[in-house]
Short mmCIF file of C-alpha atoms (C1' of nucleotides) in Angstrom, two decimals:
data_model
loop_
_atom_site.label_atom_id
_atom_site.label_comp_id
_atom_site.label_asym_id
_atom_site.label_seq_id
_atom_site.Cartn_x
_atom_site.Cartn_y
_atom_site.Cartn_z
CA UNK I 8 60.36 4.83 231.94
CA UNK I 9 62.70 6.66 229.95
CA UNK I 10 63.25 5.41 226.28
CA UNK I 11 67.14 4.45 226.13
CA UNK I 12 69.09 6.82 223.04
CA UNK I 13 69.04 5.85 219.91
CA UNK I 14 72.67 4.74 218.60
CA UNK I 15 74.02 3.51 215.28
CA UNK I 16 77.05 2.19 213.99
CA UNK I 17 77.89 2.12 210.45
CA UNK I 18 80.70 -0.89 209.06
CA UNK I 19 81.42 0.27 206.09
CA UNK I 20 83.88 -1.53 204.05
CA UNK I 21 86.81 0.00 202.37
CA UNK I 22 86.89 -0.20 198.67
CA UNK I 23 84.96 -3.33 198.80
CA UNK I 24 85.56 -4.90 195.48
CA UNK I 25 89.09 -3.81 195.27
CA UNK I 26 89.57 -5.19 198.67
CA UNK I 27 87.57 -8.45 197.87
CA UNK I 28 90.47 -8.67 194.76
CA UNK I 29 93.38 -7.74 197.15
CA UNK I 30 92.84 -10.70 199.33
CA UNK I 31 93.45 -13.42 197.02
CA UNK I 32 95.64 -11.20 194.97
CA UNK I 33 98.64 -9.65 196.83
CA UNK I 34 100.07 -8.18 193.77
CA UNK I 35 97.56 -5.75 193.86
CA UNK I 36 98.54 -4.18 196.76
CA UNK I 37 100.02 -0.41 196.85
CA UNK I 38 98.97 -0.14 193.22
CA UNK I 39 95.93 1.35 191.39
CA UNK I 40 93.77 -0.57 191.00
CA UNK I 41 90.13 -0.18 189.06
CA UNK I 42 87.52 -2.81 188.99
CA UNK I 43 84.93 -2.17 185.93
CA UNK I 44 81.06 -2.17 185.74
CA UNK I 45 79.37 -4.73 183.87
CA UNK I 46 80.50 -4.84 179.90
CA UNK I 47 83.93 -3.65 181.25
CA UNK I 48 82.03 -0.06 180.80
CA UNK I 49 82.80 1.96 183.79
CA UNK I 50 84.80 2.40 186.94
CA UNK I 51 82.65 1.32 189.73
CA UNK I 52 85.55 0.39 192.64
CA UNK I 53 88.94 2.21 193.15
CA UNK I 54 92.04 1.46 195.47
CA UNK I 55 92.83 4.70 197.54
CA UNK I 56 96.10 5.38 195.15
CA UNK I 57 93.66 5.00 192.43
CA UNK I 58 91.43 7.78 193.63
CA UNK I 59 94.70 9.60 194.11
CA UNK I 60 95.07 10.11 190.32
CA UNK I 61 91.76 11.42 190.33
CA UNK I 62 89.66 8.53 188.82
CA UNK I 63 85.91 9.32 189.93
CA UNK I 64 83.38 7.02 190.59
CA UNK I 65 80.97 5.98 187.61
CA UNK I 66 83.49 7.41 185.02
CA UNK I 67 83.64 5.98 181.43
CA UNK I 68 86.76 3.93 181.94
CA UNK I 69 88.06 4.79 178.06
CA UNK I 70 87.98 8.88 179.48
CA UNK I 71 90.20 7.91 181.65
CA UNK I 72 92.27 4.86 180.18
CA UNK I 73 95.71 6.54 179.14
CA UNK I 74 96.23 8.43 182.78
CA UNK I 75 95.48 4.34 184.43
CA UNK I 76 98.21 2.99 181.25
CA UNK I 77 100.95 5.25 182.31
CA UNK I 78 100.52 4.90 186.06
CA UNK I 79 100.72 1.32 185.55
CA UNK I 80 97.24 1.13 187.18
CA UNK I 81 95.66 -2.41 187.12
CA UNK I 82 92.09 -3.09 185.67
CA UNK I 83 89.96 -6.01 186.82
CA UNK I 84 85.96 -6.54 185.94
CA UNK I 85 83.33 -7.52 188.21
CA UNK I 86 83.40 -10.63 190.28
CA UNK I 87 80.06 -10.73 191.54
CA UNK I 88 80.35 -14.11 192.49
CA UNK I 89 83.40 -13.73 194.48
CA UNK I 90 82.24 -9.76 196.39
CA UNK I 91 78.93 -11.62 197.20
CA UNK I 92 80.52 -14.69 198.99
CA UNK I 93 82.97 -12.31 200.44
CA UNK I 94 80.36 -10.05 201.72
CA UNK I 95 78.62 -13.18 203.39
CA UNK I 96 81.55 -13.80 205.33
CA UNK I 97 81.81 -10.59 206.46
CA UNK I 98 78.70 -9.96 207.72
CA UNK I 99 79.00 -13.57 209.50
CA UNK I 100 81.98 -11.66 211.25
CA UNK I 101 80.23 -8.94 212.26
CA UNK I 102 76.89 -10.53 213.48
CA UNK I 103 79.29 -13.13 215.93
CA UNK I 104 80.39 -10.06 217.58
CA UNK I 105 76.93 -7.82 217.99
CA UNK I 106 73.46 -9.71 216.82
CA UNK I 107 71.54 -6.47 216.46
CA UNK I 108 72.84 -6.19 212.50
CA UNK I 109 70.94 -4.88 209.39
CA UNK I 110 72.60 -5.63 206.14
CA UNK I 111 72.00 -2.49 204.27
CA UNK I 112 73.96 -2.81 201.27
CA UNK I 113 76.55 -5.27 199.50
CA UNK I 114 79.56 -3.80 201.96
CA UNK I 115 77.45 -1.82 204.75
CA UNK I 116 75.92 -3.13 207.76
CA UNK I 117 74.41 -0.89 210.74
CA UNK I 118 74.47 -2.10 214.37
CA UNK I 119 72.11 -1.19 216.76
CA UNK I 120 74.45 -0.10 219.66
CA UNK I 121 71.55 1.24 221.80
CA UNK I 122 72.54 1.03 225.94
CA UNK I 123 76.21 0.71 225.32
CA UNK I 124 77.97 2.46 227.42
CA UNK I 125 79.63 5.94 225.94
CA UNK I 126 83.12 5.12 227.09
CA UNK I 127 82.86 1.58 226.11
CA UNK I 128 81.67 2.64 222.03
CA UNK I 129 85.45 3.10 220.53
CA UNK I 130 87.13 0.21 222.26
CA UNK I 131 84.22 -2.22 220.42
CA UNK I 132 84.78 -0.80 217.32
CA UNK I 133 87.83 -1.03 217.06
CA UNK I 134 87.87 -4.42 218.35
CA UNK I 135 85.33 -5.29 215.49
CA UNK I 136 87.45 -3.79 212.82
CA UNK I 137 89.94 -6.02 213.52
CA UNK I 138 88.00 -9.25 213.76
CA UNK I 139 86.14 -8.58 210.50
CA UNK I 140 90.12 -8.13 209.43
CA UNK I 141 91.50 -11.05 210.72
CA UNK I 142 88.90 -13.26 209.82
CA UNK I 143 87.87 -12.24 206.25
CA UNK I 144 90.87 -10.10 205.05
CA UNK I 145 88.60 -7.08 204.42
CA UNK I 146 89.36 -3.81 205.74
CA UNK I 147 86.86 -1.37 207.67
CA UNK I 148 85.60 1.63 208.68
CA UNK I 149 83.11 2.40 211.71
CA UNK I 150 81.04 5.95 212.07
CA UNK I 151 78.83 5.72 215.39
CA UNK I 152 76.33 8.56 215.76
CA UNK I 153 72.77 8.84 217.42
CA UNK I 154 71.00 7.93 213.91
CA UNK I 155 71.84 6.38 210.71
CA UNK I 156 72.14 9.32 208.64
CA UNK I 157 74.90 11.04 211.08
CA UNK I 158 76.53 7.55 211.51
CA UNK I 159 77.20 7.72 207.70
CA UNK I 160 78.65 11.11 208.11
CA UNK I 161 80.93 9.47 210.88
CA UNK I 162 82.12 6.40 208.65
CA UNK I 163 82.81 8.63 205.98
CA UNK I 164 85.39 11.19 208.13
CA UNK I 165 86.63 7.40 209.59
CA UNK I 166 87.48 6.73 206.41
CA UNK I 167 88.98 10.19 204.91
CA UNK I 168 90.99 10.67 208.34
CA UNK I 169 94.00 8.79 208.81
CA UNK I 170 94.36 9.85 212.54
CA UNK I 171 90.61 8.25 213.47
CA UNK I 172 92.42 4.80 212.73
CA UNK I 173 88.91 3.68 211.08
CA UNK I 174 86.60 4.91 213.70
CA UNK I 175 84.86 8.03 214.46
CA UNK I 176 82.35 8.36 217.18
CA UNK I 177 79.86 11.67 217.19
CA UNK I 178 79.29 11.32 221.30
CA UNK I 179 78.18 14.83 221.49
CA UNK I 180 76.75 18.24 219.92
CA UNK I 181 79.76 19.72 219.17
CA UNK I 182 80.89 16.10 217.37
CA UNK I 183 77.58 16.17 215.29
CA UNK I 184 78.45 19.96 214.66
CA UNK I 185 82.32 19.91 213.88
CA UNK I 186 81.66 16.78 211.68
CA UNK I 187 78.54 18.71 209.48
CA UNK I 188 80.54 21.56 209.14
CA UNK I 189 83.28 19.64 207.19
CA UNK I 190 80.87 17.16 205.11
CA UNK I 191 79.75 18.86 201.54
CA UNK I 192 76.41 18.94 201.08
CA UNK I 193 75.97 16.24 198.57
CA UNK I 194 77.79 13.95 200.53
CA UNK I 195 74.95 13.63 202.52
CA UNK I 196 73.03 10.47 202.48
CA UNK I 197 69.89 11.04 200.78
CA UNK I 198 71.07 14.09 198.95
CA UNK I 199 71.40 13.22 194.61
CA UNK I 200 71.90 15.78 192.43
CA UNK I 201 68.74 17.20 191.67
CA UNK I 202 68.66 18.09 195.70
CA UNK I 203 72.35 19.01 195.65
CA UNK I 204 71.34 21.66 192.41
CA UNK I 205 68.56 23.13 194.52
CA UNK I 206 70.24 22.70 198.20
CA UNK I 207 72.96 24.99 196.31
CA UNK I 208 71.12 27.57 193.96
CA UNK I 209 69.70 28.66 198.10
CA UNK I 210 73.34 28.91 199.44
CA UNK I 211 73.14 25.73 201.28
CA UNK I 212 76.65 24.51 200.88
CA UNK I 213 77.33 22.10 203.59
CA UNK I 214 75.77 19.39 205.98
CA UNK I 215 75.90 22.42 209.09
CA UNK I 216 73.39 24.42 206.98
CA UNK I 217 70.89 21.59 205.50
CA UNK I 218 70.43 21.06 209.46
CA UNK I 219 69.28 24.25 209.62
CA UNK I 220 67.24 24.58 206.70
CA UNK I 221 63.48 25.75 206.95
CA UNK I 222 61.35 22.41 207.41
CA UNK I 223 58.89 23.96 205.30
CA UNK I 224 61.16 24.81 202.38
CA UNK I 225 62.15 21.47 202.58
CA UNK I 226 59.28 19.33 202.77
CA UNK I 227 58.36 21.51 199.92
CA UNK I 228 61.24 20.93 197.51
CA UNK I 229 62.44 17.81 198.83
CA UNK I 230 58.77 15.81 200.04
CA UNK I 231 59.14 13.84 203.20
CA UNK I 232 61.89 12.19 202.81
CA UNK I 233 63.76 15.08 202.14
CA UNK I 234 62.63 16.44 205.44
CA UNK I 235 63.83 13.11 207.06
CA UNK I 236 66.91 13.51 206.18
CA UNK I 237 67.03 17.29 207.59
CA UNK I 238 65.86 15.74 211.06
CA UNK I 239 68.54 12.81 211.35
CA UNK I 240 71.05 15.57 211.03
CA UNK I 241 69.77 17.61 213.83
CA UNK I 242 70.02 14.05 215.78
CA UNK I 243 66.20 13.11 215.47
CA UNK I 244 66.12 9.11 214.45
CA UNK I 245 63.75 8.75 211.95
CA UNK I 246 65.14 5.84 209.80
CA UNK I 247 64.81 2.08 212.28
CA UNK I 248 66.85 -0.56 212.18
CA UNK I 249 65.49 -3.26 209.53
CA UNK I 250 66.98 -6.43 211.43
CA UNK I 251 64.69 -8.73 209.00
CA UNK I 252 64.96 -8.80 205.66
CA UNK I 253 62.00 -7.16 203.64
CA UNK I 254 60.47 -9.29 201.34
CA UNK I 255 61.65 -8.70 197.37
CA UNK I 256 58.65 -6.44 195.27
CA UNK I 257 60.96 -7.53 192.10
CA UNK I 258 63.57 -8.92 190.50
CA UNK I 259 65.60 -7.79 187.13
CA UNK I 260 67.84 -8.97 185.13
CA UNK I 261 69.28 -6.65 182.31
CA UNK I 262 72.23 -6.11 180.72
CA UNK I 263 74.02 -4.45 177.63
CA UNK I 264 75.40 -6.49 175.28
CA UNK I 265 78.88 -6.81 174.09
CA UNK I 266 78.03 -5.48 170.45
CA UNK I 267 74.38 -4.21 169.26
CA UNK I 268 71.78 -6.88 168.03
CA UNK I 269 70.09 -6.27 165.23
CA UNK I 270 67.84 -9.44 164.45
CA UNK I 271 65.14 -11.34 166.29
CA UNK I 272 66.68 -14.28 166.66
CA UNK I 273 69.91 -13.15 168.39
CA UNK I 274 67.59 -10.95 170.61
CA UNK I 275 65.40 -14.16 171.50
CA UNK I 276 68.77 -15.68 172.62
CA UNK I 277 69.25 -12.63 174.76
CA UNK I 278 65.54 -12.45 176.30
CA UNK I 279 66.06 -16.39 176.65
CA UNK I 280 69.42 -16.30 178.46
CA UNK I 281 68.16 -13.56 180.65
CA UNK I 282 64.63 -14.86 181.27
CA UNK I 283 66.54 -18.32 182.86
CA UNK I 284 68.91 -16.27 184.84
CA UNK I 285 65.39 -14.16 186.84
CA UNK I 286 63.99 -17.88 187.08
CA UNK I 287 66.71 -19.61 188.87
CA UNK I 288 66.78 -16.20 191.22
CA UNK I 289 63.12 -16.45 191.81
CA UNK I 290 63.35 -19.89 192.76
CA UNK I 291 66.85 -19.89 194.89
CA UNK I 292 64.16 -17.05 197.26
CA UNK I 293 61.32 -19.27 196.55
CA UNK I 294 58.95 -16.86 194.83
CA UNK I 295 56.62 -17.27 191.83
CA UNK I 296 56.66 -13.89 189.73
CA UNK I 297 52.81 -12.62 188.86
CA UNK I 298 53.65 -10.47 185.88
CA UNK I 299 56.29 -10.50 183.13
CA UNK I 300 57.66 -7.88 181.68
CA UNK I 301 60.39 -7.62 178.77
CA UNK I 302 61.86 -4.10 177.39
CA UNK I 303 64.60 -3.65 174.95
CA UNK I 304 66.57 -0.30 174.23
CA UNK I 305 68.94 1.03 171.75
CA UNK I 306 71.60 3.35 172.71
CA UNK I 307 71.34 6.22 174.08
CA UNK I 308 74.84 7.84 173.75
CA UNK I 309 74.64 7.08 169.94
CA UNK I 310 72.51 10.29 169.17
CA UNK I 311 72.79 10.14 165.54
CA UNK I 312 71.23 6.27 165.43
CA UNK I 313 67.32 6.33 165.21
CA UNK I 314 66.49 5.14 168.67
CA UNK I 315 64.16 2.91 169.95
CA UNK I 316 62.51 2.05 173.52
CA UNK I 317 59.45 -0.51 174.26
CA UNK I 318 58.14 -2.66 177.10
CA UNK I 319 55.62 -5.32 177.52
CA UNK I 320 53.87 -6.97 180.20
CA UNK I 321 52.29 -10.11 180.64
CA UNK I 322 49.99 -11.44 183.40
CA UNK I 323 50.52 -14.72 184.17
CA UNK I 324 47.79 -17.34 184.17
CA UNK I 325 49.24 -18.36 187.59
CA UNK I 326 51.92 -16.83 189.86
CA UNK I 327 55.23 -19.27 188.19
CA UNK I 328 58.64 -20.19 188.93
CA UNK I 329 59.18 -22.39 185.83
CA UNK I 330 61.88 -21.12 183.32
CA UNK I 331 59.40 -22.72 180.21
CA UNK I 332 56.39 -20.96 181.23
CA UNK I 333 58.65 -17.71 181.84
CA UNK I 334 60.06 -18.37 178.52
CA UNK I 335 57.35 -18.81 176.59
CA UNK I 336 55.93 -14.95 178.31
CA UNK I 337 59.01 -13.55 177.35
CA UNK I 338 59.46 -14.37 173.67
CA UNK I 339 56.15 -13.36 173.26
CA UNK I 340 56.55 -10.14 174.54
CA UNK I 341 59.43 -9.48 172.79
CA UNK I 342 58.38 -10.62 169.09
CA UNK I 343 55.15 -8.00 169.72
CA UNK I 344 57.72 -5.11 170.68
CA UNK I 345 60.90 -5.84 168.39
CA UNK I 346 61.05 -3.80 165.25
CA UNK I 347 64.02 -4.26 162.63
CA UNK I 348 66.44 -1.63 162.23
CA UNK I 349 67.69 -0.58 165.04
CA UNK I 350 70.80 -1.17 166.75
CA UNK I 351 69.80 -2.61 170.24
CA UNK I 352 72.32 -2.19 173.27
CA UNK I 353 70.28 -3.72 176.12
CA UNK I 354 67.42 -5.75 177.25
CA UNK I 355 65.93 -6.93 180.29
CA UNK I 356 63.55 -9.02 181.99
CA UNK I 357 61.32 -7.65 185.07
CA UNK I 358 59.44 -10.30 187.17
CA UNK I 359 57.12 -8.30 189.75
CA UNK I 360 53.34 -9.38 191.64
CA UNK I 361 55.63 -11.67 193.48
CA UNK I 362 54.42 -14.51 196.42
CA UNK I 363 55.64 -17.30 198.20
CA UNK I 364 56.22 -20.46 196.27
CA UNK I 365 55.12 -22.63 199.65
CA UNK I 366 51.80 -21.10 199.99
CA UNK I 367 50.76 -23.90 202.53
CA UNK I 368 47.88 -25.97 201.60
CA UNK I 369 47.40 -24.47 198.03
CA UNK I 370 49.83 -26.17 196.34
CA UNK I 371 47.51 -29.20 196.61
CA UNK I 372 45.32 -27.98 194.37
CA UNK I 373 48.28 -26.54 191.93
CA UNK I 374 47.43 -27.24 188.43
CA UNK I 375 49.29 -30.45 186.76
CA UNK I 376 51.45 -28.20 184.42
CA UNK I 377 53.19 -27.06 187.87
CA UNK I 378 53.09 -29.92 189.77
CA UNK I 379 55.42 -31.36 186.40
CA UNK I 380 57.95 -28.68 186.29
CA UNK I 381 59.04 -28.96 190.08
CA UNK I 382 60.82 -31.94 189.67
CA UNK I 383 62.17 -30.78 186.27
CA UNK I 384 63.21 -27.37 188.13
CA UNK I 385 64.83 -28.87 190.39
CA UNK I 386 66.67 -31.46 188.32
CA UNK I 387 68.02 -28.35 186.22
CA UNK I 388 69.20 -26.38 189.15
CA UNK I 389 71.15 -28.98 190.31
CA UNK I 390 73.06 -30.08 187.76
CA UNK I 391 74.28 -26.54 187.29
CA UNK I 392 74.93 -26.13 190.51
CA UNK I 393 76.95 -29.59 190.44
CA UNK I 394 78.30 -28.92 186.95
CA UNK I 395 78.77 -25.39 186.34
CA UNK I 396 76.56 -22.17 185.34
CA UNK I 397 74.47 -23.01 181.79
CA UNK I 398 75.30 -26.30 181.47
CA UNK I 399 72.11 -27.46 181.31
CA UNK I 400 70.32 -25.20 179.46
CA UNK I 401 66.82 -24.28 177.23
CA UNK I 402 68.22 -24.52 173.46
CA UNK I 403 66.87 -20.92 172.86
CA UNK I 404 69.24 -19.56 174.78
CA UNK I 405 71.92 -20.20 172.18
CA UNK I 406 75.13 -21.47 172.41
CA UNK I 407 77.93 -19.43 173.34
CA UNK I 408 76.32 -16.24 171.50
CA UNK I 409 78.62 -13.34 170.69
CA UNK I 410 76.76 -10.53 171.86
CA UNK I 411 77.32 -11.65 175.52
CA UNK I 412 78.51 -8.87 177.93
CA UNK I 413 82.31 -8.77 178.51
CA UNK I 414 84.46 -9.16 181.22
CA UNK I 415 87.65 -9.77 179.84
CA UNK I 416 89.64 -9.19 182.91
CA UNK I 417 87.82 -10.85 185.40
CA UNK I 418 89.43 -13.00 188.16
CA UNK I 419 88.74 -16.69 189.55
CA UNK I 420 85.92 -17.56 191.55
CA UNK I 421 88.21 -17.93 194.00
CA UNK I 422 85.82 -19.09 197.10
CA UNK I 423 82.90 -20.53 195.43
CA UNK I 424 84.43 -22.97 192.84
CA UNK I 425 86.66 -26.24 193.50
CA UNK I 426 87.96 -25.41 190.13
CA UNK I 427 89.19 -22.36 190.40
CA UNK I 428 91.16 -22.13 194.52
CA UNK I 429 93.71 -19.79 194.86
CA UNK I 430 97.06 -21.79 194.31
CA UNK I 431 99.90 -21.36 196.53
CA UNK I 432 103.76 -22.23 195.65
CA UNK I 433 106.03 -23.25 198.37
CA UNK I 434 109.64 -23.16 197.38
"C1'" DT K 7 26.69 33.30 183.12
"C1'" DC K 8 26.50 29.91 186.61
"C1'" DT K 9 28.33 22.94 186.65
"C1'" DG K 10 30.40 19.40 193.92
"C1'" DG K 11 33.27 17.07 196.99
"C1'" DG K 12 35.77 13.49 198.61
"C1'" DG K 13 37.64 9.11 198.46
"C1'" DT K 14 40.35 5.05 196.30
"C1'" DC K 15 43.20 2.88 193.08
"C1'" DC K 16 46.53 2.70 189.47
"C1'" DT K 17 50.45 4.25 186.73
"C1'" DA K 18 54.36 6.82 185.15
"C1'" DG K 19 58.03 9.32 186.34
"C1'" DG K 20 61.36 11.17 189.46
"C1'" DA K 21 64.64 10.91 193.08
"C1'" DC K 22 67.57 8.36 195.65
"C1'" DC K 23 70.71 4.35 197.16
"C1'" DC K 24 74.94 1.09 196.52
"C1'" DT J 23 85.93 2.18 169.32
"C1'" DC J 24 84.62 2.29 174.38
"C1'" DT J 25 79.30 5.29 179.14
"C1'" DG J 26 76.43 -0.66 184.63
"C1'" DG J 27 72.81 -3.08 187.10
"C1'" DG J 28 69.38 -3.79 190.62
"C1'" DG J 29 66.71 -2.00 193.85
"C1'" DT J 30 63.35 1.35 196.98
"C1'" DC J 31 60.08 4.94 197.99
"C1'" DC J 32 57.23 9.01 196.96
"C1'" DT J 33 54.28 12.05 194.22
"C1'" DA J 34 51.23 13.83 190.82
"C1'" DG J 35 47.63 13.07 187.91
"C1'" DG J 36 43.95 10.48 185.82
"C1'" DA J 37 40.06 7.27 186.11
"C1'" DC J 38 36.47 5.96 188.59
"C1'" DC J 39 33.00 5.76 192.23
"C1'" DC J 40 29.29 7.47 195.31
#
DNA sequence: TCTGGGGTCCTAGGACCC
DNA sequence: TCTGGGGTCCTAGGACCC
């Protein structure tokens, strides 16, 4: 029996969190429009007549704050609540149209399209594009190639082109060729800049040439993966679908504050408010972190401060999911790695060695000091969920502390919170 | 003067992604 | 004045063992 073709779709959305903004916003439309990294720090999203002017991705946003002032450009920060709920819905879209869906990133999903029939592959796209349209407001794009990598090459032409309406489909060698030719080397998917340095100090400019790179030279410079890459260009599928989810290895919180901490006590605030924020995401997968581990950093851009970098970790006596016994890890690591005077920027909290919280029978053995803080857990999550974010909270945590990161433009929750709908005016 | 070989496990660091 | 956050995987090198 012959093994059917591989084929893979890429829905990609366009400009996610500027779309996501868009939707409840229809002011923003046919403007710039910027949406900021955490602390209001850096561009991270731009409309298309933002990228227009020029604004990269990742920029500082002050380099680039008096060309967005006199183009009238509007600035938003993150809305993480709102681009996650919005990206549920999406995918919801998608997946009621074709079940064989991995979610690969916040705004990306591949398709297995494997057995569809060549002539039938643009009509579903673009039959997709406008159901994820209609019912979500969010606008598309759809590459569809033979493996992921080149299906990422297609999205992204789908999207630069205005005549491939949102789709591009590589149905044949002289697609796959026409479309490597015209895709920079570093736009390649798997390509950073270390590779793109390298890939270009040998004269290998664009996607076309990487293809036909030396595998040797490759797995060489590059390792494996490197070499994987080289091989989904030339139309070899080495990268599955991952329908199921893999299971998290860790979870983080960090962040940089809104002004540099300089004592303990603020800093325990910090760890505190950050340590609760891991816990309640360990326990909305159901997890119990193994091993704790706290760092702290000053900043690195100021070159002429002394700077300052530790980290700690802490085995737990017992795999946990209880923000007190997190707590009490975490402010011991930090009081054994903060040192006075230094201007600290960020910290974080890293909670790996993770395992199921419902390990079956074993939790009738679990020690009383667990079997306590489930109910209490519970009780907590709740009444923030009912009430609001923090409002029940450990007292170490601080009160409204004022080295929290900003977001002073941020919009409403518009989907998640009674309190904050999207209000409508009929005249 | 001349000092084995092969395997496992762990960790830190690098590279990449969105 | 002002430069994000949260992940994954791979590799090299050291420690240790027989």
């Amino acid at each position: 029996m012959r093994r059917k073709i591989s084929l893979f779709a890429l829905v990609d959305c366009n400009n996610f969190y500027v779309s996501c903004e868009r939707v409840f916003d229809p002011s923003l439309l046919f403007c710039p429009v910027v949406v900021l990294s955490n602390n209001d720090g850096c561009v991270v999203a731009r409309s298309p007549e933002a990228k227009a002017l020029g604004i990269g991705m990742g920029v500082p946003v002050f380099s680039v704050r008096d060309i967005l002032k006199r183009s009238g450009a509007r600035i938003l920060s993150s809305n993480y609540t709102l681009y996650g709920d919005m990206s549920r819905r999406v995918m919801e879209s998608i997946l009621s149209v074709w079940p064989r869906m991995e979610v690969y990133s916040i705004d990306e999903a591949f398709l297995d399209l494997r057995g569809m029939n060549a002539d039938d592959v643009h009509d579903f796209a673009g039959s997709l594009r406008e159901t994820v349209r209609r019912w979500t407001g969010i606008p598309v794009s759809v590459g569809i190639a033979p493996t992921k990598t080149l299906a990422k090459i297609a999205s992204g032409i789908a999207k630069r082109r205005a005549d491939c309406e949102g789709v591009h489909y590589l149905r044949n060698e002289k697609d796959i060729e026409e479309s490597l030719a015209q895709t920079a080397v570093e736009k390649v998917w798997g390509i950073g800049p270390a590779h793109e340095k390298y890939l270009k100090k040998r004269g290998i400019f664009s996607a076309l040439t990487l293809a036909g790179a030396p595998d040797a030279m490759i797995r060489k410079q590059m390792g494996v993966v490197g070499l994987r890459t080289v091989f989904e260009l030339r139309g070899v599928s080495c990268l599955p679908m991952e329908e199921i989810e893999a299971r998290r290895k860790g979870i983080a919180v960090s962040k940089s504050f809104g002004r540099p901490i300089l004592c303990l006590e603020e800093m325990e605030e910090a760890v505190a408010a950050y340590t609760s924020m891991a816990a309640v995401k360990l326990r909305r997968r159901q997890l119990a972190a193994g091993v704790l581990s706290v760092f702290l950093i000053t900043d690195r851009m100021k070159k002429e401060k002394p700077q300052y970098y530790n980290m700690v970790s802490c085995e737990l006596p017992e795999p946990s999911d209880d923000t007190g016994q997190l707590l009490r890890h975490a402010l011991w690591g930090l009081r054994r790695i903060f040192r006075r005077g230094f201007e600290f920027q960020k910290a974080g909290i890293l909670l790996t060695q993770l395992s199921p919280v419902d390990c079956g029978q074993g939790c009738l053995f679990s020690p009383p000091a667990r079997a306590k803080a489930v109910p209490l857990m519970c009780a907590l999550d709740q009444l923030n969920a009912t009430l609001g974010k923090g409002a029940l909270r450990y007292a170490v945590e601080g009160s409204n502390p004022s080295w929290k990161t900003r977001f002073a433009f941020r919009s409403k929750r518009f989907t998640t919170n009674w309190n904050e709908l999207p209000v409508a005016a009929a005249r």
